Amino acid sequence: MTDAELDHLAELARLQLEDDERDALRADLERVLTHFETMQAVDVEGLEPMLRPVHVDDPLRDDVVRPGLDPEAARALARARDGDFLRVPRTAADDG
Amino acid sequence: MPDAVIGLEIHLAVRTRSKMFCSCDATGFGDAPNQHVCPVCMGLAGALPVANREAIDRTLRFALALDCTVPQRTQFHRKHYVYPDAPKNYQISQYDQPLGEHGALALPGGRRIGITRVHLEEDAGRLVHPPYADHSLLDLNRAGAPLMEMVTEPDLRTPEEARAFLAEVRAVARAVGASDASPEEGKMRADVNVSLRRPDGSFGTKVEVKNVNSFRSVEAALHHEIQRQTRLLEDGFEVVQETRGWNEGGQKTVPQRSKEAAADYRYMPDPDLPAIDLPVAHVDALRAAMPELPAAKRARYAALGLEPDAAAQFAADVHASAVFDATCAAFDGPPTTVANWLASEVAGRLRARETTLEAVAPDPAAFAARLADLLALVHDRTISATAGKEILDAVLDGADPARVVDERGLARVADEGALRALVETVMAEHPDVVASAKVEPKAVNALLGRVMKASGGAADAQVVRRLLEAALADDA
């Protein structure tokens, strides 16, 4: 696994890797990848992928509104708030 | 101007009561922020989503109306991205088994535009950016609401065509009850792809303009983008493949920061959501219950003799066409009369009141019955057209036309004796107008108007005209 691949994965996972963590993590990931390579070698030509062990008939719900969380309790879960809004990192330029 | 190649990606809020994967209210976008939330749509650990049957059926109806192929089994995937509007750090969407594929929708002119796919997903939260703050604000009321995404083939050629296509999509979505499709409420949003065709016929570099939120803006953004790309190529530059945004104030497209350096969504089947069978019998039943679509309605209205504009206007509006159809059914006169009254008199009064037909006449059948009664009174000459227009306001407010006619004494007066007295009075009061009418026959209209006014609009104008002309001739 290249440095660039490791950086990309870390970025996707929002992980900030310290230099001394990189080699251990790279070794772990390579073992995972090797395991998948082993499985990739199996011939599955003509077989439908089994995404779930059991099939559920009609796994849907009717379109009925039910009360959710108490709004104040829900807002209180946020790390930061601003009135009824939840406060999150800035995502837009200061263009109003 | 070189040929443009345009494709659209359109998002439509699905019309349901509850959200896509939880039972929170999906209709309260305008309510206090974070009012309609639960562990599922907040992305709390351990919460499990269950798909909304109604959202699936309405999306299927939309896909069928767009002539899509519908699979026998569908499923949801996770699309991963990290952004504050996505509480789970992924969006539940569809990947390789969308609810519809390989469809088409014809423009009003008849040209068919290919539909690549229609799929169902969950909406994101709403972000608000206070000016000059170091943070943004998040409202999760919309998070998890059902959202349809439809993608077209790059078949559109001009900005005007793109706008007409959006209007047709809106009309179809409303006709089948899949979405309110109202851009002004954020329930219909479009991303626009545009490139210029090279002289050798191949497609040029594609630029995407994101989040264009009105039909007019889509047209304006495309005009601007085509002009920008044309100028670049004429000046010997290349078009760069990029995502741009539409700046409404400046009426121009501007480069946009991308959400993630490189999109890497890592789609995977959502393990929390079982695959969903779509039995052929169920899809056939939805197909059989399909209402008349706007294109068929337009053709039917044109065959009734309606002007193309009026036909298009009624066909695009489920409520207006319900009123029109029911009024025609109850009225024993020409459909064009119904169309004229609806398109000018009724529409004019709605504009003046700043309201909509839906608000004034929530029950189309009830309003149509009253309107048909009113038109019948005018049509069989019980009241004059002037009197009919006068009582239309009361009819819009729920009054029975025949009763208003009685109360206000508006029944047409055709009795010659009564009208002759009125004509003589008016002529005696306006000797100057009488004098000019003897020289200039057109001036008789001025006298006619005064007699009509004196009768409160109830006089039979044809009889009055005859009496006036006879009196003027006698007087000569």
Coordinates of C-alpha atoms in Angstrom, one line a residue:
Chain A
M1 CA 0.0 0.0 0.0
T2 CA 1.5 3.3 -1.1
D3 CA 1.7 6.4 1.1
A4 CA -0.8 8.1 -1.2
E5 CA -3.3 5.3 -0.8
L6 CA -2.9 5.4 3.0
D7 CA -3.3 9.2 3.0
H8 CA -6.4 8.9 0.9
L9 CA -8.0 6.3 3.2
A10 CA -7.1 8.4 6.3
E11 CA -8.7 11.4 4.6
L12 CA -11.9 9.5 3.9
A13 CA -12.1 8.1 7.4
R14 CA -11.3 11.6 8.8
L15 CA -8.3 10.2 10.7
Q16 CA -5.2 12.2 11.4
L17 CA -2.3 9.7 11.4
E18 CA 0.8 10.3 13.4
D19 CA 4.1 9.2 11.8
D20 CA 4.6 6.3 14.3
E21 CA 1.1 5.0 13.6
R22 CA 1.5 4.7 9.9
D23 CA 3.6 1.5 9.6
A24 CA 1.4 -0.5 12.0
L25 CA -1.8 0.6 10.3
R26 CA -0.3 -0.1 6.9
A27 CA 0.6 -3.7 8.0
D28 CA -3.0 -4.2 9.3
L29 CA -4.6 -2.9 6.2
E30 CA -2.3 -5.1 4.0
R31 CA -3.3 -8.2 5.9
V32 CA -7.0 -7.3 5.4
L33 CA -6.4 -6.7 1.7
T34 CA -4.5 -10.0 1.4
H35 CA -7.4 -11.8 3.0
F36 CA -9.8 -10.3 0.4
E37 CA -7.4 -11.2 -2.4
T38 CA -7.6 -14.8 -1.2
M39 CA -11.4 -14.7 -1.4
Q40 CA -11.3 -13.0 -4.8
A41 CA -9.5 -16.1 -6.1
V42 CA -12.6 -18.2 -5.6
D43 CA -14.5 -18.7 -8.8
V44 CA -18.0 -17.2 -8.4
E45 CA -18.9 -17.1 -12.1
G46 CA -22.7 -17.4 -12.5
L47 CA -23.5 -17.1 -8.8
E48 CA -25.7 -14.3 -7.6
P49 CA -24.2 -12.3 -4.8
M50 CA -25.8 -13.0 -1.4
L51 CA -25.9 -9.6 0.2
R52 CA -28.0 -10.8 3.2
P53 CA -28.4 -14.2 4.8
V54 CA -32.2 -14.2 4.9
H55 CA -34.8 -12.7 2.7
V56 CA -37.5 -10.6 4.4
D57 CA -40.9 -10.4 2.8
D58 CA -42.3 -6.9 2.6
P59 CA -39.8 -5.1 4.8
L60 CA -41.7 -1.8 4.5
R61 CA -43.6 0.5 6.9
D62 CA -46.8 2.4 6.2
D63 CA -46.6 6.2 5.8
V64 CA -47.7 7.2 9.3
V65 CA -46.2 10.0 11.3
R66 CA -45.2 9.1 14.9
P67 CA -43.6 11.4 17.5
G68 CA -39.8 11.3 17.4
L69 CA -37.5 12.7 20.1
D70 CA -38.6 15.6 22.2
P71 CA -37.1 18.5 20.2
E72 CA -35.3 20.0 23.2
A73 CA -33.8 16.6 24.2
A74 CA -32.7 16.1 20.6
R75 CA -31.1 19.6 20.4
A76 CA -29.4 19.0 23.7
L77 CA -27.5 16.1 22.1
A78 CA -25.5 18.5 19.9
R79 CA -22.0 19.5 21.0
A80 CA -22.9 23.2 20.2
R81 CA -26.2 24.9 19.5
D82 CA -27.5 28.3 18.5
G83 CA -31.1 28.6 19.5
D84 CA -33.0 25.8 17.9
F85 CA -30.2 25.2 15.4
L86 CA -27.3 22.9 15.8
R87 CA -23.9 24.6 15.4
V88 CA -21.6 22.9 12.9
P89 CA -18.2 23.7 11.2
R90 CA -18.4 26.5 8.6
T91 CA -19.1 25.1 5.1
A92 CA -19.5 28.2 3.0
A93 CA -17.4 31.2 2.1
D94 CA -18.4 34.5 3.7
D95 CA -20.6 35.6 0.8
G96 CA -23.6 36.2 2.9
Chain B
M1 CA -23.5 29.7 -31.6
P2 CA -22.2 26.2 -31.5
D3 CA -24.5 23.3 -30.6
A4 CA -24.9 22.8 -26.8
V5 CA -25.2 19.4 -25.2
I6 CA -27.3 19.6 -22.0
G7 CA -28.2 17.0 -19.4
L8 CA -30.2 17.6 -16.2
E9 CA -30.1 16.0 -12.8
I10 CA -33.3 16.8 -11.0
H11 CA -34.2 16.3 -7.4
L12 CA -37.8 16.2 -6.3
A13 CA -39.2 16.0 -2.8
V14 CA -41.5 13.0 -2.7
R15 CA -45.0 13.8 -1.4
T16 CA -45.4 11.7 1.8
R17 CA -46.5 12.4 5.4
S18 CA -43.5 10.8 7.1
K19 CA -39.8 10.6 6.3
M20 CA -38.1 8.0 4.1
F21 CA -36.7 5.7 6.8
C22 CA -38.4 6.9 10.0
S23 CA -41.8 8.1 11.1
C24 CA -40.9 11.7 11.7
D25 CA -43.1 14.4 10.0
A26 CA -41.8 15.1 6.5
T27 CA -44.0 18.1 5.9
G28 CA -42.6 20.5 8.5
F29 CA -39.7 22.0 6.6
G30 CA -40.7 25.5 7.7
D31 CA -41.3 24.7 11.3
A32 CA -38.9 25.5 14.2
P33 CA -35.4 24.0 13.4
N34 CA -34.8 20.4 14.6
Q35 CA -38.5 20.0 15.6
H36 CA -39.0 16.7 13.6
V37 CA -36.2 14.4 14.5
C38 CA -35.5 11.0 15.9
P39 CA -32.6 8.6 16.4
V40 CA -32.9 7.4 12.8
C41 CA -32.7 10.8 11.0
M42 CA -30.2 12.2 13.5
G43 CA -27.9 9.2 12.8
L44 CA -27.7 8.1 16.4
A45 CA -25.8 4.8 17.0
G46 CA -28.0 1.7 16.9
A47 CA -31.0 3.3 15.2
L48 CA -32.5 1.2 12.4
P49 CA -34.1 2.6 9.2
V50 CA -37.3 1.1 7.8
A51 CA -38.3 2.2 4.3
N52 CA -41.6 4.1 3.6
R53 CA -43.9 2.1 1.4
E54 CA -45.7 5.2 0.1
A55 CA -42.4 6.9 -1.0
I56 CA -41.6 3.8 -3.0
D57 CA -45.0 3.6 -4.7
R58 CA -45.0 7.3 -5.6
T59 CA -41.5 7.1 -7.0
L60 CA -42.6 4.0 -9.0
R61 CA -45.6 5.9 -10.4
F62 CA -43.2 8.7 -11.4
A63 CA -40.8 6.2 -13.0
L64 CA -43.7 4.6 -14.9
A65 CA -45.0 7.9 -16.1
L66 CA -41.5 8.5 -17.5
D67 CA -41.7 5.2 -19.4
C68 CA -39.0 3.7 -17.3
T69 CA -38.3 0.0 -16.9
V70 CA -39.0 -1.0 -13.3
P71 CA -37.0 -3.9 -11.7
Q72 CA -38.5 -6.8 -9.9
R73 CA -36.3 -6.2 -6.9
T74 CA -34.7 -3.1 -5.6
Q75 CA -32.4 -2.1 -2.8
F76 CA -30.7 0.8 -1.0
H77 CA -27.0 1.6 -0.9
R78 CA -25.0 3.8 1.4
K79 CA -23.2 6.6 -0.3
H80 CA -20.5 7.9 1.9
Y81 CA -19.4 11.5 2.3
V82 CA -18.5 13.5 5.3
Y83 CA -20.4 16.8 5.5
P84 CA -22.3 18.5 8.3
D85 CA -25.7 18.1 6.5
A86 CA -25.3 14.3 6.6
P87 CA -25.7 13.1 10.2
K88 CA -24.7 9.5 9.5
N89 CA -21.7 10.4 7.3
Y90 CA -23.4 8.6 4.5
Q91 CA -26.6 9.1 2.6
I92 CA -29.0 6.2 2.0
S93 CA -29.4 6.2 -1.8
Q94 CA -29.7 3.7 -4.7
Y95 CA -26.8 2.5 -6.8
D96 CA -27.2 -0.3 -9.3
Q97 CA -30.8 -1.2 -8.8
P98 CA -32.7 2.1 -9.1
L99 CA -36.5 2.1 -9.2
G100 CA -36.5 3.1 -12.8
E101 CA -34.2 3.0 -15.8
H102 CA -34.2 3.7 -19.6
G103 CA -37.2 6.0 -19.7
A104 CA -38.1 9.0 -21.9
L105 CA -40.3 12.1 -21.6
A106 CA -41.4 14.0 -24.7
L107 CA -41.1 17.8 -24.8
P108 CA -44.4 19.6 -25.7
G109 CA -43.0 19.9 -29.2
G110 CA -42.8 16.0 -29.4
R111 CA -39.1 15.4 -29.2
R112 CA -38.3 12.6 -26.7
I113 CA -35.6 13.2 -24.1
G114 CA -34.0 10.1 -22.7
I115 CA -34.3 9.4 -18.9
T116 CA -31.2 7.5 -17.7
R117 CA -32.6 6.6 -14.3
V118 CA -35.0 7.5 -11.5
H119 CA -34.0 6.6 -7.9
L120 CA -35.1 7.2 -4.4
E121 CA -32.9 8.5 -1.6
E122 CA -33.0 10.6 1.6
D123 CA -32.6 14.3 1.7
A124 CA -29.9 16.0 3.6
G125 CA -30.3 18.5 6.4
R126 CA -30.6 22.3 5.7
L127 CA -27.5 24.4 6.3
V128 CA -27.7 28.1 7.1
H129 CA -24.6 30.3 6.9
P130 CA -24.7 33.4 9.1
P131 CA -22.7 36.1 7.5
Y132 CA -19.1 36.4 8.8
A133 CA -19.6 33.7 11.5
D134 CA -17.0 30.9 11.8
H135 CA -19.7 28.2 11.9
S136 CA -22.8 27.2 10.0
L137 CA -26.2 26.2 11.4
L138 CA -27.9 22.9 10.9
D139 CA -31.6 22.1 10.8
L140 CA -32.5 18.4 10.5
N141 CA -36.2 18.7 9.8
R142 CA -35.5 17.9 6.1
A143 CA -32.9 15.3 6.9
G144 CA -34.2 11.9 5.9
A145 CA -37.2 13.2 3.9
P146 CA -37.8 11.1 0.8
L147 CA -36.2 12.6 -2.4
M148 CA -36.4 11.3 -6.0
E149 CA -33.5 11.9 -8.3
M150 CA -33.9 11.7 -12.0
V151 CA -31.1 11.9 -14.5
T152 CA -31.6 12.7 -18.2
E153 CA -29.5 11.7 -21.2
P154 CA -27.6 14.6 -22.7
D155 CA -30.4 15.1 -25.2
L156 CA -31.4 18.7 -24.6
R157 CA -30.0 21.3 -27.0
T158 CA -30.9 24.8 -25.8
P159 CA -31.6 26.6 -22.6
E160 CA -35.2 27.2 -23.6
E161 CA -35.6 23.5 -24.2
A162 CA -34.2 22.7 -20.8
R163 CA -36.7 25.1 -19.2
A164 CA -39.6 23.6 -21.1
F165 CA -38.4 20.1 -20.1
L166 CA -38.4 21.1 -16.4
A167 CA -41.9 22.4 -16.7
E168 CA -43.0 19.1 -18.2
V169 CA -41.3 17.1 -15.4
R170 CA -43.1 19.3 -12.8
A171 CA -46.4 18.7 -14.6
V172 CA -45.9 14.9 -14.7
A173 CA -44.7 14.7 -11.0
R174 CA -47.8 16.6 -9.9
A175 CA -50.1 14.7 -12.2
V176 CA -49.1 11.3 -10.6
G177 CA -49.0 12.8 -7.1
A178 CA -45.3 12.0 -6.7
S179 CA -44.2 15.4 -5.7
D180 CA -45.4 19.0 -5.3
A181 CA -42.4 19.9 -7.5
S182 CA -42.3 23.5 -6.3
P183 CA -38.9 25.0 -6.8
E184 CA -39.9 28.0 -4.6
E185 CA -40.3 25.6 -1.6
G186 CA -37.1 23.8 -2.4
K187 CA -39.1 20.7 -3.5
M188 CA -37.6 20.7 -7.0
R189 CA -33.9 21.4 -7.6
A190 CA -31.7 20.9 -10.6
D191 CA -28.0 20.4 -11.4
V192 CA -27.2 21.2 -15.0
N193 CA -24.5 19.6 -17.2
V194 CA -23.5 21.5 -20.3
S195 CA -20.8 21.1 -23.0
L196 CA -20.4 22.4 -26.5
R197 CA -20.3 20.0 -29.4
R198 CA -17.0 20.0 -31.2
P199 CA -17.0 20.7 -35.0
D200 CA -16.3 16.9 -35.5
G201 CA -19.5 16.1 -33.7
S202 CA -17.9 14.7 -30.5
F203 CA -19.0 16.1 -27.1
G204 CA -16.7 18.8 -25.6
T205 CA -15.6 19.1 -21.9
K206 CA -18.5 18.9 -19.6
V207 CA -19.1 21.5 -16.9
E208 CA -21.6 21.0 -14.1
V209 CA -23.6 23.9 -12.6
K210 CA -25.0 22.8 -9.2
N211 CA -28.1 23.8 -7.3
V212 CA -30.0 26.0 -9.7
N213 CA -33.2 26.6 -8.0
S214 CA -35.7 28.0 -10.4
F215 CA -36.7 27.3 -14.0
R216 CA -35.7 30.8 -15.0
S217 CA -32.3 30.4 -13.3
V218 CA -31.7 27.2 -15.2
E219 CA -32.3 29.0 -18.5
A220 CA -30.1 31.9 -17.4
A221 CA -27.3 29.7 -16.1
L222 CA -27.2 27.7 -19.4
H223 CA -27.2 30.9 -21.5
H224 CA -24.3 32.2 -19.4
E225 CA -22.4 29.0 -19.4
I226 CA -22.8 28.5 -23.2
Q227 CA -21.6 32.0 -23.8
R228 CA -18.6 31.5 -21.4
Q229 CA -17.5 28.3 -23.0
T230 CA -18.0 29.7 -26.5
R231 CA -15.7 32.6 -25.7
L232 CA -13.1 30.4 -24.1
L233 CA -12.9 28.2 -27.3
E234 CA -12.9 31.2 -29.6
D235 CA -10.0 32.7 -27.8
G236 CA -8.1 29.4 -28.1
F237 CA -8.5 28.2 -24.5
E238 CA -9.7 24.9 -23.3
V239 CA -12.9 24.4 -21.2
V240 CA -11.9 22.9 -17.8
Q241 CA -14.0 20.1 -16.4
E242 CA -15.3 21.5 -13.1
T243 CA -18.3 22.1 -10.9
R244 CA -19.6 25.6 -10.9
G245 CA -22.4 27.3 -8.9
W246 CA -25.0 29.8 -10.1
N247 CA -24.7 33.3 -8.7
E248 CA -28.2 34.7 -8.8
G249 CA -27.2 38.3 -7.9
G250 CA -24.5 38.4 -10.6
Q251 CA -26.4 36.3 -13.1
K252 CA -23.3 34.2 -13.8
T253 CA -21.8 30.9 -13.0
V254 CA -18.8 30.8 -10.6
P255 CA -16.3 28.1 -9.7
Q256 CA -17.4 26.1 -6.7
R257 CA -15.3 24.5 -4.0
S258 CA -15.8 20.8 -4.2
K259 CA -17.2 18.9 -1.2
E260 CA -14.4 16.5 -1.1
A261 CA -11.1 16.6 -2.9
A262 CA -12.0 13.5 -4.9
A263 CA -15.4 12.0 -4.7
D264 CA -15.0 8.5 -3.4
Y265 CA -18.5 7.5 -2.2
R266 CA -17.7 3.8 -1.5
Y267 CA -21.2 2.7 -2.3
M268 CA -22.2 -0.5 -0.5
P269 CA -25.6 -2.3 0.0
D270 CA -27.1 -1.0 3.2
P271 CA -27.0 -3.9 5.6
D272 CA -29.8 -2.4 7.7
L273 CA -32.3 -2.4 4.8
P274 CA -33.5 -5.7 3.3
A275 CA -33.9 -5.9 -0.5
I276 CA -37.4 -5.0 -1.6
D277 CA -39.4 -7.2 -4.0
L278 CA -41.5 -5.3 -6.5
P279 CA -44.0 -8.0 -7.7
V280 CA -45.1 -7.6 -11.3
A281 CA -48.8 -7.6 -10.2
H282 CA -48.1 -4.6 -7.9
V283 CA -46.3 -2.6 -10.6
D284 CA -49.1 -3.5 -13.1
A285 CA -51.7 -2.2 -10.6
L286 CA -49.8 1.1 -10.2
R287 CA -49.6 1.3 -14.0
A288 CA -53.4 0.6 -14.4
A289 CA -54.2 3.3 -11.8
M290 CA -52.1 5.9 -13.6
P291 CA -54.0 9.2 -14.1
E292 CA -54.1 11.0 -17.5
L293 CA -50.6 12.5 -18.1
P294 CA -50.1 16.2 -19.1
A295 CA -49.3 15.3 -22.8
A296 CA -52.5 13.4 -23.2
K297 CA -54.5 16.1 -21.5
R298 CA -53.0 18.8 -23.8
A299 CA -54.0 16.7 -26.8
R300 CA -57.5 16.2 -25.5
Y301 CA -57.9 20.0 -24.7
A302 CA -56.6 20.9 -28.1
A303 CA -59.2 18.6 -29.7
L304 CA -61.9 20.5 -27.7
G305 CA -60.8 23.7 -29.5
L306 CA -58.7 25.3 -26.7
E307 CA -55.9 27.6 -27.7
P308 CA -52.5 25.9 -27.2
D309 CA -51.6 28.2 -24.4
A310 CA -54.8 27.5 -22.5
A311 CA -54.5 23.8 -23.2
A312 CA -50.9 23.8 -21.8
Q313 CA -51.8 25.9 -18.8
F314 CA -54.7 23.6 -17.7
A315 CA -52.8 20.4 -18.6
A316 CA -49.9 21.4 -16.4
D317 CA -52.0 22.1 -13.3
V318 CA -53.8 19.1 -11.8
H319 CA -56.2 21.3 -9.9
A320 CA -57.1 23.7 -12.8
S321 CA -57.7 20.7 -15.1
A322 CA -59.9 19.0 -12.5
V323 CA -62.0 22.2 -12.3
F324 CA -62.0 22.6 -16.1
D325 CA -63.1 19.0 -16.7
A326 CA -65.8 19.0 -14.0
T327 CA -67.1 22.4 -15.2
C328 CA -67.3 21.2 -18.8
A329 CA -69.1 18.0 -17.7
A330 CA -71.7 20.1 -15.8
F331 CA -72.1 22.9 -18.4
D332 CA -74.2 22.5 -21.5
G333 CA -72.2 25.0 -23.6
P334 CA -68.9 25.1 -25.4
P335 CA -65.7 24.1 -23.5
T336 CA -64.0 27.1 -25.0
T337 CA -66.4 29.3 -22.9
V338 CA -65.3 27.4 -19.8
A339 CA -61.6 27.9 -20.8
N340 CA -62.1 31.6 -21.4
W341 CA -63.8 32.2 -18.1
L342 CA -61.2 30.2 -16.2
A343 CA -58.1 31.7 -18.0
S344 CA -59.2 35.3 -17.9
E345 CA -62.0 36.1 -15.4
V346 CA -61.2 33.6 -12.7
A347 CA -57.4 33.8 -13.1
G348 CA -57.6 37.6 -13.1
R349 CA -59.5 37.6 -9.8
L350 CA -57.1 35.1 -8.2
R351 CA -54.2 37.4 -9.3
A352 CA -55.9 40.4 -7.8
R353 CA -56.5 38.5 -4.5
E354 CA -52.9 37.1 -4.6
T355 CA -54.2 33.6 -4.1
T356 CA -54.5 30.3 -6.0
L357 CA -57.4 28.3 -7.4
E358 CA -56.4 25.5 -5.0
A359 CA -56.8 27.8 -2.0
V360 CA -60.1 29.3 -3.2
A361 CA -61.6 26.1 -4.4
P362 CA -60.1 23.2 -2.4
D363 CA -62.9 20.9 -3.7
P364 CA -62.7 21.2 -7.5
A365 CA -66.1 19.4 -8.0
A366 CA -68.0 21.8 -5.7
F367 CA -66.5 24.9 -7.3
A368 CA -67.0 23.5 -10.8
A369 CA -70.7 22.9 -10.1
R370 CA -71.2 26.6 -9.0
L371 CA -69.1 27.9 -12.0
A372 CA -71.2 25.7 -14.4
D373 CA -74.4 27.2 -12.9
L374 CA -73.1 30.7 -13.4
L375 CA -72.0 30.0 -17.0
A376 CA -75.4 28.4 -17.7
L377 CA -77.1 31.6 -16.5
V378 CA -75.0 33.7 -18.9
H379 CA -75.3 31.1 -21.7
D380 CA -79.1 30.9 -21.6
R381 CA -79.3 34.7 -21.4
T382 CA -80.9 34.7 -17.9
I383 CA -78.2 37.3 -17.0
S384 CA -75.9 39.4 -19.0
A385 CA -72.2 38.6 -19.3
T386 CA -71.5 41.8 -17.4
A387 CA -73.8 40.6 -14.6
G388 CA -72.1 37.2 -14.7
K389 CA -68.7 38.8 -14.2
E390 CA -70.1 40.9 -11.4
I391 CA -71.2 37.9 -9.3
L392 CA -68.1 35.8 -10.1
D393 CA -66.5 37.1 -6.9
A394 CA -69.3 35.9 -4.8
V395 CA -69.2 32.5 -6.5
L396 CA -65.5 32.2 -5.8
D397 CA -66.4 32.8 -2.2
G398 CA -68.8 29.9 -2.2
A399 CA -72.1 31.6 -3.1
D400 CA -74.8 29.9 -5.2
P401 CA -75.1 32.0 -8.5
A402 CA -78.9 31.7 -8.9
R403 CA -79.3 33.0 -5.4
V404 CA -77.0 36.0 -5.9
V405 CA -78.9 36.8 -9.1
D406 CA -82.1 36.9 -7.1
E407 CA -80.8 38.8 -4.2
R408 CA -79.2 41.5 -6.4
G409 CA -82.0 41.6 -9.0
L410 CA -79.6 40.9 -11.8
A411 CA -81.9 38.8 -13.9
R412 CA -81.7 40.1 -17.5
V413 CA -84.4 42.7 -18.3
A414 CA -85.6 42.1 -21.8
D415 CA -89.0 43.6 -21.4
E416 CA -89.2 46.3 -24.1
G417 CA -91.5 48.5 -22.2
A418 CA -89.3 48.7 -19.1
L419 CA -86.2 49.2 -21.2
R420 CA -87.7 51.8 -23.5
A421 CA -88.4 54.0 -20.4
L422 CA -84.8 53.6 -19.3
V423 CA -83.6 54.4 -22.8
E424 CA -85.7 57.6 -22.9
T425 CA -84.5 58.7 -19.5
V426 CA -80.8 58.3 -20.5
M427 CA -81.3 60.1 -23.8
A428 CA -83.1 63.0 -22.1
E429 CA -80.2 63.2 -19.6
H430 CA -77.5 63.3 -22.3
P431 CA -78.6 65.5 -25.2
D432 CA -75.0 66.1 -26.2
V433 CA -74.3 62.4 -26.6
V434 CA -77.5 61.9 -28.5
A435 CA -76.5 64.8 -30.8
S436 CA -73.1 63.2 -31.5
A437 CA -74.6 59.8 -32.0
K438 CA -76.8 61.1 -34.8
V439 CA -73.6 62.2 -36.6
E440 CA -71.3 59.4 -35.6
P441 CA -73.1 56.0 -35.3
K442 CA -70.4 54.6 -33.1
A443 CA -71.3 57.0 -30.3
V444 CA -74.4 54.9 -29.7
N445 CA -72.1 52.7 -27.6
A446 CA -71.7 55.5 -25.2
L447 CA -75.4 55.6 -24.7
L448 CA -75.6 51.8 -24.5
G449 CA -73.0 51.8 -21.7
R450 CA -75.0 54.4 -19.8
V451 CA -78.2 52.4 -20.1
M452 CA -76.5 49.2 -19.0
K453 CA -75.0 51.0 -16.0
A454 CA -78.4 52.5 -15.1
S455 CA -79.9 49.0 -15.2
G456 CA -77.2 47.6 -12.9
G457 CA -75.9 45.4 -15.8
A458 CA -79.2 43.6 -16.0
A459 CA -80.5 45.0 -19.2
D460 CA -80.4 42.9 -22.4
A461 CA -77.8 44.8 -24.4
Q462 CA -79.1 43.6 -27.7
V463 CA -82.6 44.9 -27.0
V464 CA -81.2 48.1 -25.7
R465 CA -79.1 48.6 -28.8
R466 CA -82.1 48.0 -31.0
L467 CA -84.3 50.5 -29.0
L468 CA -81.5 53.1 -29.0
E469 CA -81.0 52.8 -32.8
A470 CA -84.8 53.1 -33.4
A471 CA -85.1 56.1 -31.1
L472 CA -82.2 57.9 -32.7
A473 CA -83.7 57.2 -36.2
D474 CA -87.2 58.5 -35.1
D475 CA -85.5 61.6 -33.6
A476 CA -83.7 62.4 -36.8

